[in-house]
CSV table of C-alpha atoms in Angstrom, one decimal:
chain,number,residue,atom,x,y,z
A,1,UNK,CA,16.2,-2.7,8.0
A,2,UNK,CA,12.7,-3.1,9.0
A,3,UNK,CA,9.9,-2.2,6.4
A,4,UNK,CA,7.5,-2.8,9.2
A,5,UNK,CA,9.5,-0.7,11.1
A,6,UNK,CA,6.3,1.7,12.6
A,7,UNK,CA,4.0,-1.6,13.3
A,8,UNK,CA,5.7,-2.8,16.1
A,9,UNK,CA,6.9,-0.2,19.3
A,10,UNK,CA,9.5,-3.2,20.4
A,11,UNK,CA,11.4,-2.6,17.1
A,12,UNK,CA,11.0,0.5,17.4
A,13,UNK,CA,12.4,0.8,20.9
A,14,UNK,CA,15.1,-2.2,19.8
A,15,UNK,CA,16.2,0.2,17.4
A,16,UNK,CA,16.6,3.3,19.9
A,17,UNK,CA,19.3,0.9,21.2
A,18,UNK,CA,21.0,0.2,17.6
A,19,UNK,CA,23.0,3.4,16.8
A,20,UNK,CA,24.1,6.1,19.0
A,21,UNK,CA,23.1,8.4,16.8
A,22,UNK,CA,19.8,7.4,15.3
A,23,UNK,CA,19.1,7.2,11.3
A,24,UNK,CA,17.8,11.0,9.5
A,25,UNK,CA,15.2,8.9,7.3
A,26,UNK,CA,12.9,6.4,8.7
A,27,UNK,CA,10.8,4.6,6.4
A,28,UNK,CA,8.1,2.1,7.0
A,29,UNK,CA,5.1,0.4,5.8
A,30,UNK,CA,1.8,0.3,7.9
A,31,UNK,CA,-1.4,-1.8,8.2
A,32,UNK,CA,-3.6,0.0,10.2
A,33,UNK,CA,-4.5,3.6,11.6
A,34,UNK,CA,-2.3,2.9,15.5
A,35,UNK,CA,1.0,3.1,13.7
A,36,UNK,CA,0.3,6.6,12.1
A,37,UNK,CA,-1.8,7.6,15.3
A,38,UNK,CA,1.3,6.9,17.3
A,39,UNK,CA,3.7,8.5,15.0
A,40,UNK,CA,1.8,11.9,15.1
A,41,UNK,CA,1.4,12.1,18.5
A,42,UNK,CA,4.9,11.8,19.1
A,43,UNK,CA,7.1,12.9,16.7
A,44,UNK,CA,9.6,15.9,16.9
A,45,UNK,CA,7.6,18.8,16.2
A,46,UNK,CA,11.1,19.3,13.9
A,47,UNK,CA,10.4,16.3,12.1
A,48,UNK,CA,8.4,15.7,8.6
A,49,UNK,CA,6.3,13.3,8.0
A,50,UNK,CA,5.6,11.6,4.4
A,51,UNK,CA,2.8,9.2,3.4
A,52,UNK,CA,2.4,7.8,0.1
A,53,UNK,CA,-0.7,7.8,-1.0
A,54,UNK,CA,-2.8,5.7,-4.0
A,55,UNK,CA,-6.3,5.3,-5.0
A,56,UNK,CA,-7.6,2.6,-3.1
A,57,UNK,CA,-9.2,0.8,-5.6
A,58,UNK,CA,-6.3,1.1,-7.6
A,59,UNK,CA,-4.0,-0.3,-5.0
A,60,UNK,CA,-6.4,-3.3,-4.2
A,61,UNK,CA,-6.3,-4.2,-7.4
A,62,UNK,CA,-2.5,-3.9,-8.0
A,63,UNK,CA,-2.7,-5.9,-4.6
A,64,UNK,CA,-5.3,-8.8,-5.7
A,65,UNK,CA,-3.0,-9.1,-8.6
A,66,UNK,CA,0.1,-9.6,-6.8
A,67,UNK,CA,-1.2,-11.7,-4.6
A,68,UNK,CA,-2.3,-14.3,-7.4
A,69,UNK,CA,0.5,-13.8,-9.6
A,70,UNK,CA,3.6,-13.7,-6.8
A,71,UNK,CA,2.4,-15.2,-3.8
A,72,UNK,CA,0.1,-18.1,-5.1
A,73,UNK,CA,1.3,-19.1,-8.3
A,74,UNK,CA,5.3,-18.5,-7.9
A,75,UNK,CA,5.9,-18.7,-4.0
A,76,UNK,CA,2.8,-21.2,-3.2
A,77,UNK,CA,1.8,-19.2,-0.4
A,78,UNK,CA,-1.7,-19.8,0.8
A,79,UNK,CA,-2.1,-23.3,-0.4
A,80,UNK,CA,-3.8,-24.5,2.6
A,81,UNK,CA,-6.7,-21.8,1.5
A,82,UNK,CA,-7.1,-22.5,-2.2
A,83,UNK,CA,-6.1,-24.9,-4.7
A,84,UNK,CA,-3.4,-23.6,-7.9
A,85,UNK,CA,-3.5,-25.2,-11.1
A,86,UNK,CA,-0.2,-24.8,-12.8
A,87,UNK,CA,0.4,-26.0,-16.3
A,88,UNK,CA,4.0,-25.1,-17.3
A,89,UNK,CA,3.6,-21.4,-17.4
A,90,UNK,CA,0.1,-21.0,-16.7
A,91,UNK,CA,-1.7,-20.3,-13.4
A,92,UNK,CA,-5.1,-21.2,-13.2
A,93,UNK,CA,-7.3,-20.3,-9.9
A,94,UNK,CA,-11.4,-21.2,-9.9
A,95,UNK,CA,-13.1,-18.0,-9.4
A,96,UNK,CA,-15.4,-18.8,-6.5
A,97,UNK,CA,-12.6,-20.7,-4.3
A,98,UNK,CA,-10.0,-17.9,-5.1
A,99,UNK,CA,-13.1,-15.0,-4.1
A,100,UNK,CA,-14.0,-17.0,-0.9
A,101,UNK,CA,-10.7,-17.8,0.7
A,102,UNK,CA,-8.5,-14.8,-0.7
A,103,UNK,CA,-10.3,-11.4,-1.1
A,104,UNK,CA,-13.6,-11.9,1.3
A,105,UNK,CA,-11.0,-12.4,3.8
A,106,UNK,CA,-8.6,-10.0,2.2
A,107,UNK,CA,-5.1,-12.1,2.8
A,108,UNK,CA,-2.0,-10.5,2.9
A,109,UNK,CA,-1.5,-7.3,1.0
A,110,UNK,CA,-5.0,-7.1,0.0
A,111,UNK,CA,-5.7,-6.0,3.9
A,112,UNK,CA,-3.4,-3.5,3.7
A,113,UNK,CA,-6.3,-0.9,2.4
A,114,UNK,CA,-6.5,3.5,3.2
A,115,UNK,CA,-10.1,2.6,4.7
A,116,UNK,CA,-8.2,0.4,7.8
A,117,UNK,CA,-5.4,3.7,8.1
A,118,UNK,CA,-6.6,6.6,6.9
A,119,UNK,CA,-9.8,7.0,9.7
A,120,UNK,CA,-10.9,9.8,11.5
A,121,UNK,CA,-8.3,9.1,14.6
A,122,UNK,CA,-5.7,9.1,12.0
A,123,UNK,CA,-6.8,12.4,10.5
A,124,UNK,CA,-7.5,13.9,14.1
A,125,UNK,CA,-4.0,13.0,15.3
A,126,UNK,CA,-2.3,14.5,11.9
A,127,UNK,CA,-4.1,18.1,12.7
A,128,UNK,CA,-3.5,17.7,16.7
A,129,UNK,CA,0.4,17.0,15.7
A,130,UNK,CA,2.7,19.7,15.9
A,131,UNK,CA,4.8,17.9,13.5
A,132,UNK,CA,4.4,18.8,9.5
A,133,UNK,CA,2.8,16.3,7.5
A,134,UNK,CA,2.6,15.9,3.7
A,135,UNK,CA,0.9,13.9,1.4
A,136,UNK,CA,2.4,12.0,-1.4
A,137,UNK,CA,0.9,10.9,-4.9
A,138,UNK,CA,3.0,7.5,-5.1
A,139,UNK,CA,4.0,8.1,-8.9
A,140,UNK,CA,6.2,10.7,-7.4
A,141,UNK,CA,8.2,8.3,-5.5
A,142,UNK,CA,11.2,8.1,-7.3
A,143,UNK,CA,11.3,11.8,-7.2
A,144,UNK,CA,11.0,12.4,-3.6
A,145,UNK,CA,13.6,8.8,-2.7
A,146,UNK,CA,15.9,11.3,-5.3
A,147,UNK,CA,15.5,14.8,-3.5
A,148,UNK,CA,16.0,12.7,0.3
A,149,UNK,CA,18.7,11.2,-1.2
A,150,UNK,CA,20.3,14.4,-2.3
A,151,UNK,CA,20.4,15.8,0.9
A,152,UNK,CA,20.7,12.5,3.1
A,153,UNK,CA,22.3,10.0,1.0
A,154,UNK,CA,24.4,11.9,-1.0
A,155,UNK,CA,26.8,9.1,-1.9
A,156,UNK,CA,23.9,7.1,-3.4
A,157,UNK,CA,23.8,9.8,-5.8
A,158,UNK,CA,27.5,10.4,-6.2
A,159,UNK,CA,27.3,5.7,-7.0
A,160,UNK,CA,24.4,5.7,-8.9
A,161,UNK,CA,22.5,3.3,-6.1
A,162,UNK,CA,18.8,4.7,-6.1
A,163,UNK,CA,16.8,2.4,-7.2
A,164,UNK,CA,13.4,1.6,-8.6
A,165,UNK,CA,11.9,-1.9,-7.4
A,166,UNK,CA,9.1,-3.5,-9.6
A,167,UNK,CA,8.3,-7.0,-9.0
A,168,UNK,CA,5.6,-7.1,-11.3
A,169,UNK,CA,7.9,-6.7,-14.2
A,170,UNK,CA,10.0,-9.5,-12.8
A,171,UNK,CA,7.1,-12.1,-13.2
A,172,UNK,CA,7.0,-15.2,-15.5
A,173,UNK,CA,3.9,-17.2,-14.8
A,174,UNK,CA,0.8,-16.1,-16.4
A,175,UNK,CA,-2.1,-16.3,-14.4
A,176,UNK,CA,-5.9,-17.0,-15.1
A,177,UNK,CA,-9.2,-17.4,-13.5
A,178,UNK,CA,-11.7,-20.3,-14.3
A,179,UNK,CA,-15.4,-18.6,-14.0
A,180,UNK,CA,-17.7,-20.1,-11.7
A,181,UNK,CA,-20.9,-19.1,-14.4
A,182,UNK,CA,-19.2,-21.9,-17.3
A,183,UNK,CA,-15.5,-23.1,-16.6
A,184,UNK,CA,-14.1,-20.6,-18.9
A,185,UNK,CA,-10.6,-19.1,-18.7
A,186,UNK,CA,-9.9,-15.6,-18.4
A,187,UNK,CA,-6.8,-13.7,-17.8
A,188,UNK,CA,-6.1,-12.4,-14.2
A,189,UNK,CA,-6.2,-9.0,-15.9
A,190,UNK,CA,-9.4,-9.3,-18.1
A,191,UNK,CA,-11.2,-10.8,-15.1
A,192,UNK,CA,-9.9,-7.8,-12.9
A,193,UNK,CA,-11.2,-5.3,-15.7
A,194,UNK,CA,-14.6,-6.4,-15.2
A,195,UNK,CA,-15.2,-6.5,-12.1
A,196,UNK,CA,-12.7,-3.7,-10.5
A,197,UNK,CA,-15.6,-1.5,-9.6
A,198,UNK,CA,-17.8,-4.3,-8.0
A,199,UNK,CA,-15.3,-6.3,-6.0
A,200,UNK,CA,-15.1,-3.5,-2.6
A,201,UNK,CA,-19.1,-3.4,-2.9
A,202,UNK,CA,-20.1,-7.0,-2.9
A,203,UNK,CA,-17.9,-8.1,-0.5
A,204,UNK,CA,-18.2,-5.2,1.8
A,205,UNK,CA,-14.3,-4.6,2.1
A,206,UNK,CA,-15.0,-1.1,2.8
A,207,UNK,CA,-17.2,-1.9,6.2
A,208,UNK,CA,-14.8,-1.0,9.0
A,209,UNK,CA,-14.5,2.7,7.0
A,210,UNK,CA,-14.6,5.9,9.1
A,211,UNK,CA,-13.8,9.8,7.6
A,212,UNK,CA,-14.2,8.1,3.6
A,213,UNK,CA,-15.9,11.7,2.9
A,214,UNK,CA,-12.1,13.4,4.4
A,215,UNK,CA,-9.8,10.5,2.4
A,216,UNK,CA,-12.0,11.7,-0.6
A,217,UNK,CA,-11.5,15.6,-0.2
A,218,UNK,CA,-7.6,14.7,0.3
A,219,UNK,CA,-7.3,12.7,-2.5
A,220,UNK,CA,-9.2,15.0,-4.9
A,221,UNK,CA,-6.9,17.6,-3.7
A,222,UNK,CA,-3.8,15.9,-4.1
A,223,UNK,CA,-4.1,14.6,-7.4
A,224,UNK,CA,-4.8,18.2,-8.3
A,225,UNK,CA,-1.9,19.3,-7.4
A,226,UNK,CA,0.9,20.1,-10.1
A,227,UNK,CA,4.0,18.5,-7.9
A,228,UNK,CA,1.3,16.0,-6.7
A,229,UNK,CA,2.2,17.1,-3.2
A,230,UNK,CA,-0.5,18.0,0.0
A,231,UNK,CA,0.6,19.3,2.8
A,232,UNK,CA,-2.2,19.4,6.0
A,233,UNK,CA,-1.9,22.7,7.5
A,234,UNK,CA,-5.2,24.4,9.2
A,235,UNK,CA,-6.7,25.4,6.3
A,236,UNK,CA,-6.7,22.3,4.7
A,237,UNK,CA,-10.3,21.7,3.1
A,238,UNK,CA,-10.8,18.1,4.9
């Protein structure tokens, strides 16, 4: 299985070749709006199409903090960008270094942002599609993996093999952030909590943004929902 599976038409004509009969469910992440775009424009007019939705700022900083506690203080990734001080189980990354080279230049899943997918193209090509599309709050993800299961994995049901994946409960390393102002140490998740609502502005992570107003009216729409479900149909307000 691919998670990337939408990014990339070779896999996605690789896999054409895989099965005789193709897969029901095809799930995938995405970094950009041409994946979606792509999707929408061809898909089976029988077909539905889900996409999981979050906050953005809430995702980037759910991101910002994975990326400091998994993949630069446990897996060492980036260390040719900034420099890790580990001290049994503490993680310690200077605030200025860690801004600079990581989130000004959003590395890995920090890139992976609404305001680079969810554009006006992306929006244009869901209302052109003849396809259905639906919106998904991603707290309800275990719910909707359970209903797709019932009806196309039913002996994952019948075994008890759904499963909920949370690496952030997994970690062990505590993480911190020396301030460039005075060499303090703050937790990761104090230093997060004050400056959450600054971190998108000053850096400008937003600047490649089109249809924000649209991803906005969606958003305020889904999470009103009851089920926490939007479907796009032509009298959908964005």
């Amino acid at each position: 299985e691919n998670k990337n599976f939408l990014n990339s038409p070779s896999v996605i004509e690789k896999s054409f070749y895989a099965n005789l009969r193709p897969p029901s469910i095809l799930a995938s992440h995405v970094g950009n709006d041409l994946p979606m775009i792509r999707l929408m424009r061809n898909a089976p007019h029988q077909s539905l199409v889900l996409y999981i939705h979050r906050d953005e700022n809430d995702r980037l900083i759910s991101a910002i903090r994975h990326v400091v506690e998994t993949d630069i203080c446990i897996q060492n990734h980036l260390s040719d960008k900034i420099n890790v001080t580990i001290d049994g189980s503490r993680c310690v990354v200077k605030e200025k270094e860690f801004v600079e080279s990581v989130i000004k230049h959003q590395r890995l899943e920090i890139s992976l942002g609404a305001s680079n997918i969810m554009t006006c193209e992306f929006y244009d090509s869901i209302q052109q599609s003849s396809a259905p599309f639906v919106f998904v709050h991603y707290k309800q993800a275990d719910r909707l993996q359970k209903v797709l299961a019932h009806y196309h994995c039913p002996d994952l049901m019948e075994h008890n093999q759904l499963f909920h994946d949370n690496v952030a409960t997994e970690k062990k390393m505590e993480s911190f952030v020396k301030l460039e102002i005075d060499g303090r140490e703050v937790t990761l998740d104090d230093w997060l909590d004050a400056k959450r609502d600054m971190i998108e502005f000053t850096f400008e992570l937003r600047s490649g943004q089109t249809c924000g107003g649209k991803t906005m009216t969606m958003q305020n729409d889904l999470f009103g929902c009851k089920d926490e479900l939007l479907q796009v149909n032509r009298d959908t307000s964005f």
